[in-house]
PDB file of C-alpha atoms in Angstrom:
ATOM      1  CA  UNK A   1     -12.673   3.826 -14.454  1.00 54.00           C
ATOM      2  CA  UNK A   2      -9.315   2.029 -15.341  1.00 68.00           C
ATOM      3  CA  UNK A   3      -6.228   4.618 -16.051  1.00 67.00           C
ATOM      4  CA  UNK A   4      -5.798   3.066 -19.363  1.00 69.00           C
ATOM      5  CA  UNK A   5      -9.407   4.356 -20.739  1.00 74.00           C
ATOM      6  CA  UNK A   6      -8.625   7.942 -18.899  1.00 72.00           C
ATOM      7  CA  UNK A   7      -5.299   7.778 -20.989  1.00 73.00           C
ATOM      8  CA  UNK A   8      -7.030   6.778 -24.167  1.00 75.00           C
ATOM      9  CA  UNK A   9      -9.813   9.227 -23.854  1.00 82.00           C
ATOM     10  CA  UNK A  10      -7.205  12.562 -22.606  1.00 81.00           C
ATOM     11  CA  UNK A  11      -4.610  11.683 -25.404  1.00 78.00           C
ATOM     12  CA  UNK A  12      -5.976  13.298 -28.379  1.00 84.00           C
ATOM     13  CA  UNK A  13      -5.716  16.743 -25.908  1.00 87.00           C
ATOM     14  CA  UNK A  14      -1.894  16.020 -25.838  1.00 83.00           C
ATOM     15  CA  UNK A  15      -2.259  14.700 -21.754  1.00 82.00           C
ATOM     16  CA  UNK A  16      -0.171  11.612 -21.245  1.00 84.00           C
ATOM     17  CA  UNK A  17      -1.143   9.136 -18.278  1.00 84.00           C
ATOM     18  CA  UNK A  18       1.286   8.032 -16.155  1.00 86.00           C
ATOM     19  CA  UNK A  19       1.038   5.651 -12.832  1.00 86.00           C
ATOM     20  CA  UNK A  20       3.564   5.279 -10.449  1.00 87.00           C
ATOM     21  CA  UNK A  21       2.582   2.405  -8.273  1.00 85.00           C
ATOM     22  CA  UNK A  22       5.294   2.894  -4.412  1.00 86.00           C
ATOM     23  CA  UNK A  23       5.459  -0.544  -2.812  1.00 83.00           C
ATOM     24  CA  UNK A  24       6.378  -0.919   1.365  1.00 83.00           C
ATOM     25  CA  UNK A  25       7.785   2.397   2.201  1.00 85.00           C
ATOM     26  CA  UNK A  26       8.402   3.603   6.148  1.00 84.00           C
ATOM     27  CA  UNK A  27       6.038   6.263   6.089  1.00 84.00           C
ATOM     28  CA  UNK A  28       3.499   7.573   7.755  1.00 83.00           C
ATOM     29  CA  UNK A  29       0.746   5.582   6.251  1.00 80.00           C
ATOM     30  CA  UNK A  30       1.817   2.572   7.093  1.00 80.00           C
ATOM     31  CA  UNK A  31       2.910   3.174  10.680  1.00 83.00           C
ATOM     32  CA  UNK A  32       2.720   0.259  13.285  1.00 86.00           C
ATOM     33  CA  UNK A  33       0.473   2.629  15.201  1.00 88.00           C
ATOM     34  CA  UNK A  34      -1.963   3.269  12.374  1.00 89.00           C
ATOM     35  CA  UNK A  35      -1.840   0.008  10.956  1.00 89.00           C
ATOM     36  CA  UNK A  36      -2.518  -1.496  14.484  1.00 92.00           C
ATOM     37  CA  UNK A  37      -5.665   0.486  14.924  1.00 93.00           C
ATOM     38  CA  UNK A  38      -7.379  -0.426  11.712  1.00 92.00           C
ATOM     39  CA  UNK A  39      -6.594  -3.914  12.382  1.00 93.00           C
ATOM     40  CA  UNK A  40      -8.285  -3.474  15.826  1.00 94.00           C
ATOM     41  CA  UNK A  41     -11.058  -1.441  14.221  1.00 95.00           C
ATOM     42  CA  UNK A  42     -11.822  -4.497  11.721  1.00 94.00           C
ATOM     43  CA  UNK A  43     -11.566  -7.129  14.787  1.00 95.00           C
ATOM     44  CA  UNK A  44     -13.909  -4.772  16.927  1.00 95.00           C
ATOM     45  CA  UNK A  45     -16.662  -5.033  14.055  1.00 95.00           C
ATOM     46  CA  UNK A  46     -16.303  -8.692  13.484  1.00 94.00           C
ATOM     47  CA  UNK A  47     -19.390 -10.514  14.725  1.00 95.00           C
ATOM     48  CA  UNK A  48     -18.833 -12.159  18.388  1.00 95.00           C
ATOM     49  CA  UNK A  49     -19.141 -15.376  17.454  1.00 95.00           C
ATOM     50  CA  UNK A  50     -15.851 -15.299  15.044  1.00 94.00           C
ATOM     51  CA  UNK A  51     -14.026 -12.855  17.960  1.00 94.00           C
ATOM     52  CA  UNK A  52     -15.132 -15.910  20.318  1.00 94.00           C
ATOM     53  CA  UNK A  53     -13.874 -18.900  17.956  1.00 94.00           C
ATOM     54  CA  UNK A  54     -10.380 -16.627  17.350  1.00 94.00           C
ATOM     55  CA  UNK A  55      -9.939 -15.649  21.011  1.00 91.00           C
ATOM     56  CA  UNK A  56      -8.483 -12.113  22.269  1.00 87.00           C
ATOM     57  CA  UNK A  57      -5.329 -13.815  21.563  1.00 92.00           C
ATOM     58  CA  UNK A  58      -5.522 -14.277  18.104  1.00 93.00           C
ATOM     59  CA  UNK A  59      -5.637 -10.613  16.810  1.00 93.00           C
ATOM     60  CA  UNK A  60      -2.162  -9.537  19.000  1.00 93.00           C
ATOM     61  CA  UNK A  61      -0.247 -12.230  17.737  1.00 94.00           C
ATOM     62  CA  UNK A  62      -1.767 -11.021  13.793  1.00 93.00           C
ATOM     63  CA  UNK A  63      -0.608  -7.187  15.035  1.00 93.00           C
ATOM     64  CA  UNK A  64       2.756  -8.707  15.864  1.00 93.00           C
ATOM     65  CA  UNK A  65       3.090 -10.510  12.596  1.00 92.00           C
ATOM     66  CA  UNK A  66       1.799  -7.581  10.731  1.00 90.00           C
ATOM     67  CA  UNK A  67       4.290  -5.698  12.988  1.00 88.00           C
ATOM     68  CA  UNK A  68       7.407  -7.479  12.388  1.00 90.00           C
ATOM     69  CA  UNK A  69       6.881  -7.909   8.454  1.00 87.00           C
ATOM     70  CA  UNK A  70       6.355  -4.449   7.873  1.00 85.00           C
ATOM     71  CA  UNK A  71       9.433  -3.993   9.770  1.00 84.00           C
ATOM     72  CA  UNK A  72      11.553  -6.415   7.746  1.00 85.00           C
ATOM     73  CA  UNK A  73      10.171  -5.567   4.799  1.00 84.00           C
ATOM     74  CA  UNK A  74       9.459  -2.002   4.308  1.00 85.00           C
ATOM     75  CA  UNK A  75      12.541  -0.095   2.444  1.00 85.00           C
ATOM     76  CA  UNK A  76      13.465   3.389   4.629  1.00 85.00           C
ATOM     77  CA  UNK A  77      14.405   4.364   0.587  1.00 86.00           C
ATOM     78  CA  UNK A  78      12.089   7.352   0.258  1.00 86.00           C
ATOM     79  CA  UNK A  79      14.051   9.091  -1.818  1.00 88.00           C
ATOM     80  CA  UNK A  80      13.584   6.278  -4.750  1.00 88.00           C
ATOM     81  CA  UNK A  81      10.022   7.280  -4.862  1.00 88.00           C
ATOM     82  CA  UNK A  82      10.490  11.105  -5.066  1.00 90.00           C
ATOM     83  CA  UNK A  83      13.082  10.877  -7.717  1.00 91.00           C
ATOM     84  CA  UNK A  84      10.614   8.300  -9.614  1.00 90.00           C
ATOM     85  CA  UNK A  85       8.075  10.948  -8.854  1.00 91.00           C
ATOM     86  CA  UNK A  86      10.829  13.624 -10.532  1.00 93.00           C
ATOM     87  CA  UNK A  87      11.457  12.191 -13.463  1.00 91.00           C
ATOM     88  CA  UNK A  88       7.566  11.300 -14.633  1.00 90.00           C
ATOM     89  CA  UNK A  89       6.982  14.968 -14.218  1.00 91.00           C
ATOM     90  CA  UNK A  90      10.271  16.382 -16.118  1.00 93.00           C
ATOM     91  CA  UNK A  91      11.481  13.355 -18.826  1.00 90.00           C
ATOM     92  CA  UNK A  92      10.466  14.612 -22.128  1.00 90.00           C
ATOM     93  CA  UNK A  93       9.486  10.684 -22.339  1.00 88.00           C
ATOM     94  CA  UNK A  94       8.504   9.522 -19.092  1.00 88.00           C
ATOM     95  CA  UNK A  95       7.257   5.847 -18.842  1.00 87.00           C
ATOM     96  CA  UNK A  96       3.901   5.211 -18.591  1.00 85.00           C
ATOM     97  CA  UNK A  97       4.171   3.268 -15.371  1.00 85.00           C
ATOM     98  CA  UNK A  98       7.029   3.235 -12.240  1.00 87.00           C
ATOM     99  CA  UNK A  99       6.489   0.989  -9.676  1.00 85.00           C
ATOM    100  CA  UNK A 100       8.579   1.750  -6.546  1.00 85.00           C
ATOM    101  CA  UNK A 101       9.731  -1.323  -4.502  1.00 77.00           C
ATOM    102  CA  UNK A 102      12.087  -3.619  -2.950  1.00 66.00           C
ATOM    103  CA  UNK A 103       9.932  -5.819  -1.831  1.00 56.00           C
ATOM    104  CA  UNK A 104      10.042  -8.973  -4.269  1.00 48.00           C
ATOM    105  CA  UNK A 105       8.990 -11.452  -2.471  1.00 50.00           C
ATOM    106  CA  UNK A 106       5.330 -11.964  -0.281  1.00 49.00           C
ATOM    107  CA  UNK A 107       2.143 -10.694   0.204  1.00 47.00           C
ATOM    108  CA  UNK A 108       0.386  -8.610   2.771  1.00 46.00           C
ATOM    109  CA  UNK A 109      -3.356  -8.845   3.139  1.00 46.00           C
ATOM    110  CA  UNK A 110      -5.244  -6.558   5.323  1.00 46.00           C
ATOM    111  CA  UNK A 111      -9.200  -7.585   5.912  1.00 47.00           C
ATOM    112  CA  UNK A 112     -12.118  -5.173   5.346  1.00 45.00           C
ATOM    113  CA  UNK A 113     -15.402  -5.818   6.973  1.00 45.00           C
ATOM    114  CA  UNK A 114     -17.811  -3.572   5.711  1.00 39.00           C
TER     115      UNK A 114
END
C-alpha cells in the first residue's frame, strides 16, 4: 500500500506520514563487498546459456563498474541523513518528504532474477 493512502487513512488519529527517501550513502549496505556478492549471486542463477553468451569476463568488468561508481558517487555525508532524520521527528512541522542525496546526476540498476 502507497504511504500516501497510510497517511490519508492515520490522519484523522492525529498521525502524520512522513518519508525520508537517503540516496548513495557509504554505508554498510551498500559495501563493495556486499554489493559484489549479490551481483555474483544474480550471475550464478542466470541460465548457462546467457552466462555462456556474456562470458566469465563480463560480470568482473560489471563489479568493477558497479565498483568504481559507487565509489565516485556515494557521499561519506552521513550526518545529512541523521540530522534529516532529527528534524522529521522533532519540527513541530516537519515536511512530509526529505530525500537525502548528492547524487544528481545517473542511474544505478541492479538486476533481480527471481
Amino acid at each position: 500500500m502507497s504511504l500516501y493512502i497510510y497517511s490519508n487513512e492515520i490522519h484523522p488519529f492525529g498521525v502524520k506520514v512522513i518519508t525520508l527517501e537517503p540516496g548513495l550513502f557509504k554505508t554498510p549496505l551498500i559495501g563493495v563487498e556486499k554489493i559484489n556478492t549479490m551481483i555474483q549471486g544474480v550471475w550464478d542463477k542466470a541460465p548457462l546459456c546467457i552466462r555462456e553468451e556474456y562470458g566469465t569476463g563480463y560480470i568482473e568488468f560489471y563489479k568493477n563498474a558497479v565498483t568504481k561508481y559507487l565509489m565516485k558517487n556515494a557521499s561519506d555525508r552521513v550526518h545529512k541523513v541523521v540530522n534529516a532524520y532529527f528534524d522529521a521527528i522533532t519540527l513541530r512541522f516537519p515536511d512530509e518528504r526529505y530525500r537525502i542525496t548528492y547524487l544528481t546526476h545517473g542511474l544505478l540498476v541492479f538486476p533481480v532474477i527471481t
